[in-house]
Amino acid sequence: MTEYISIQDALTKGTGKVSIRGWVHRERGSAKLKFIVLRDSTQIIQCVLKRDTFPEWEEIDKLQVESSLQLTGELKKDDRATTGYELLVESYEVVGTSDKYPITKDQSKESLADKRHLYLRSRKMTSMMKIRSTVFGAIDEYFKTAGFYEYHSPIFQSVQCEGGSDLFSVDYFGKKDVFLAQTWQLYAEPAIFALEKIYTISPSFRAEKSKTSRHLTEYWHAEMEMAWCKFEDIQSHGEKLLKHIVKAVLDKHKPELEILGRDITKLEPTVKKPFVRMTYTEALKILKEKCDMDIPWGKDLRTIEEEKLTELYDVPIICTHYPKQVKAFYMTEDPEDPRTVQGCDFLAPEGHGEIIGGSQREHDIEKIKQRLIEDDEKPEEYDFYLDTRRYGSVPHGGFGLGVERVIRWICGLDTIKDAIPFPRTMERYKP
Ligand code: ATP
Ligand code: MG
């Protein structure tokens, strides 16, 4: 039986006879020679087939982009080849043919989106997906090492948490008060009384009607919740988590970041330097002084303001103490300024904006009920949740990180849509 090795392993080996398999990434031919750049999940390599060697030339001559092949041949160093080596093919097998591959060089965004299932094979998407895999692993690793349990909340939920306007309702056997999760939070808080420190990475759903480069309707949400914590602990876990993720990607994926055209010097400060901390009120002052943007106190920061603010720094900003009215009902009032809450948004540099939202949770049951009423919610529907404040309530808090927002920032992508294999937005749910 032939033993196949990866193209990367073949390149590392550098000489001798090897068998490899993969897909035709590029091809060109003449009467006597066929050059094929073969791609597998690890690398690409130039392969050459000579007419003299193969009497069945017609089959080789017809080979097109994305045909799948198994090749055996002799490696030789060749500085002209993209990855430094060439395979002189001695035998081959066409495993799957390909005819007129629909993705050619010049493609509109729209047609690439229609052909997303094929576009995944591009070197850019492959690089993003490798980084994505590392990001998920790094999140897991960070929380497990820090003593958190992985915990799972339901996706079908009967209460809303982050505001009703972007809820997806589901026809649940004719019942209409069922929604897809926007966050795990109301189902995570009950579990900290059992496990104390918990995390998850799970899909969240938001019926975002805005067409922005940072909103999906289905995204992966890494969330944590912990008992006995102070507001500062939430911020420090967020900072350490982001440093851990970026470091893991930089350690492992310099080649992929290069394929994506990412300037990695822009990411290094995040690993090395402390994050910038400021309150919402200070942020307004900076926006006014340095960016000539005058925002009345009490209004939420918009994308454009977050962009301008984050362009001023080379590390993420932890912005805290937002006005109560722009944040969710469960956030604790700040004892020193009850107009504000102990909530924090992490804003990624280079204009990427919010990647984490977190807070210390309100423990006063009366205040929570009051805030629910102000949000036009019925406190009795939250009775199960309010039990968390009735029986042995403790100070606690947590945050949610948008995994695709982090990937977009790390990879330097124009849009969040390219941070997930099959993006779901208001306009697109196919293929
Ligand atoms: P934004 O103001 O940008 O809409 P948000 O305040 O609604 O964000 P949170 O409710 O705090 O966000 O959610 C936690 C995290 O989830 C955010 O910091 C962000 O990273 C991510 N997130 C929120 N909405 C989306 C979305 N529609 N698509 C992708 N990621 C999202
Ligand atoms: Mg939102």
Coordinates of C-alpha atoms and ligand atoms in Angstrom, one line a residue, residues 162 166 206 208 210 214-215 219 354 405, ligand 2:
E162 CA -30.3 41.7 25.6
D166 CA -33.2 41.5 17.9
R206 CA -29.5 38.0 16.9
E208 CA -29.7 42.2 13.5
S210 CA -28.3 46.4 10.4
R214 CA -19.4 43.3 12.5
H215 CA -22.9 41.8 12.9
Y219 CA -22.3 33.9 15.7
E354 CA -16.4 45.9 20.6
R405 CA -15.2 39.6 16.0
Ligands
MG2 MG -26.0 44.4 19.5

